[in-house]
Amino acid sequence: MNTSWQNLISINPDIRFGKPVITGTRICVSDILSWLSTGMSFEEIIEDFPELNKEHILAALAFAANRENITKIIAA
């Protein structure tokens, strides 16, 4: 799995109000993160949403990690 998250996640103002989604779906990165946070396994997510695969879930995690990494609080 060498595909980077940039190739699997897109942002379009006309899809889910511009939230980051798995390209070609209407499934938001935040949806995947929420499912994982409730304890769903990769296998359970893929079973419920067969349009997803392990690579998509890992891309959502990588996207979130990248966003967290670039978030900074600037003192006034």
mmCIF file of C-alpha atoms in Angstrom:
data_model
loop_
_atom_site.group_PDB
_atom_site.id
_atom_site.type_symbol
_atom_site.label_atom_id
_atom_site.label_comp_id
_atom_site.label_asym_id
_atom_site.label_seq_id
_atom_site.Cartn_x
_atom_site.Cartn_y
_atom_site.Cartn_z
ATOM 1 C CA MET A 1 0.000 0.000 0.000
ATOM 2 C CA ASN A 2 2.066 2.860 -1.274
ATOM 3 C CA THR A 3 -0.782 5.166 -2.258
ATOM 4 C CA SER A 4 -0.650 8.382 -0.264
ATOM 5 C CA TRP A 5 -3.745 9.814 1.362
ATOM 6 C CA GLN A 6 -3.652 12.736 -1.091
ATOM 7 C CA ASN A 7 -4.736 10.334 -3.843
ATOM 8 C CA LEU A 8 -7.626 8.913 -1.835
ATOM 9 C CA ILE A 9 -9.159 11.925 -0.091
ATOM 10 C CA SER A 10 -10.766 14.882 -1.787
ATOM 11 C CA ILE A 11 -12.492 18.082 -0.747
ATOM 12 C CA ASN A 12 -15.276 19.447 -2.909
ATOM 13 C CA PRO A 13 -17.656 22.178 -1.709
ATOM 14 C CA ASP A 14 -20.509 20.376 -3.497
ATOM 15 C CA ILE A 15 -19.992 17.087 -1.621
ATOM 16 C CA ARG A 16 -20.866 16.849 2.094
ATOM 17 C CA PHE A 17 -20.517 20.616 2.491
ATOM 18 C CA GLY A 18 -16.815 20.548 1.625
ATOM 19 C CA LYS A 19 -15.776 18.057 4.285
ATOM 20 C CA PRO A 20 -12.875 15.759 3.344
ATOM 21 C CA VAL A 21 -14.276 12.528 1.860
ATOM 22 C CA ILE A 22 -12.946 9.314 0.427
ATOM 23 C CA THR A 23 -12.747 10.135 -3.277
ATOM 24 C CA GLY A 24 -15.631 8.671 -5.253
ATOM 25 C CA THR A 25 -17.827 8.308 -2.160
ATOM 26 C CA ARG A 26 -19.761 10.525 0.203
ATOM 27 C CA ILE A 27 -18.044 8.991 3.228
ATOM 28 C CA CYS A 28 -16.275 11.654 5.284
ATOM 29 C CA VAL A 29 -12.930 11.212 6.977
ATOM 30 C CA SER A 30 -14.716 12.235 10.180
ATOM 31 C CA ASP A 31 -17.210 9.376 9.714
ATOM 32 C CA ILE A 32 -14.369 6.854 9.581
ATOM 33 C CA LEU A 33 -12.635 8.412 12.588
ATOM 34 C CA SER A 34 -15.888 8.310 14.550
ATOM 35 C CA TRP A 35 -16.444 4.638 13.738
ATOM 36 C CA LEU A 36 -12.910 3.783 14.801
ATOM 37 C CA SER A 37 -13.308 5.784 18.016
ATOM 38 C CA THR A 38 -16.369 3.725 18.953
ATOM 39 C CA GLY A 39 -14.322 0.553 18.628
ATOM 40 C CA MET A 40 -15.337 -0.620 15.168
ATOM 41 C CA SER A 41 -12.637 -2.688 13.523
ATOM 42 C CA PHE A 42 -11.426 -2.161 9.973
ATOM 43 C CA GLU A 43 -13.262 -5.356 9.035
ATOM 44 C CA GLU A 44 -16.550 -4.156 10.549
ATOM 45 C CA ILE A 45 -16.327 -0.828 8.735
ATOM 46 C CA ILE A 46 -15.606 -2.543 5.422
ATOM 47 C CA GLU A 47 -18.461 -4.997 6.013
ATOM 48 C CA ASP A 48 -20.887 -2.109 6.628
ATOM 49 C CA PHE A 49 -19.456 0.039 3.817
ATOM 50 C CA PRO A 50 -18.136 -2.291 1.095
ATOM 51 C CA GLU A 51 -17.078 0.664 -1.064
ATOM 52 C CA LEU A 52 -14.262 1.165 1.458
ATOM 53 C CA ASN A 53 -11.121 -0.893 1.883
ATOM 54 C CA LYS A 54 -8.245 -0.956 4.348
ATOM 55 C CA GLU A 55 -6.311 1.556 2.276
ATOM 56 C CA HIS A 56 -9.164 4.091 2.571
ATOM 57 C CA ILE A 57 -9.287 3.721 6.361
ATOM 58 C CA LEU A 58 -5.530 4.140 6.640
ATOM 59 C CA ALA A 59 -5.761 7.203 4.376
ATOM 60 C CA ALA A 60 -8.351 8.733 6.721
ATOM 61 C CA LEU A 61 -6.024 8.154 9.674
ATOM 62 C CA ALA A 62 -3.057 9.600 7.774
ATOM 63 C CA PHE A 63 -5.112 12.639 6.756
ATOM 64 C CA ALA A 64 -6.134 13.242 10.379
ATOM 65 C CA ALA A 65 -2.555 12.803 11.589
ATOM 66 C CA ASN A 66 -1.316 15.263 8.982
ATOM 67 C CA ARG A 67 -3.989 17.810 9.893
ATOM 68 C CA GLU A 68 -3.120 17.447 13.585
ATOM 69 C CA ASN A 69 0.565 17.856 12.780
ATOM 70 C CA ILE A 70 0.037 21.175 10.990
ATOM 71 C CA THR A 71 -2.384 22.625 13.556
ATOM 72 C CA LYS A 72 -0.747 25.328 15.645
ATOM 73 C CA ILE A 73 -1.966 27.821 18.195
ATOM 74 C CA ILE A 74 -0.476 31.236 17.677
ATOM 75 C CA ALA A 75 -0.200 33.466 20.719
ATOM 76 C CA ALA A 76 -1.618 36.931 20.299
#
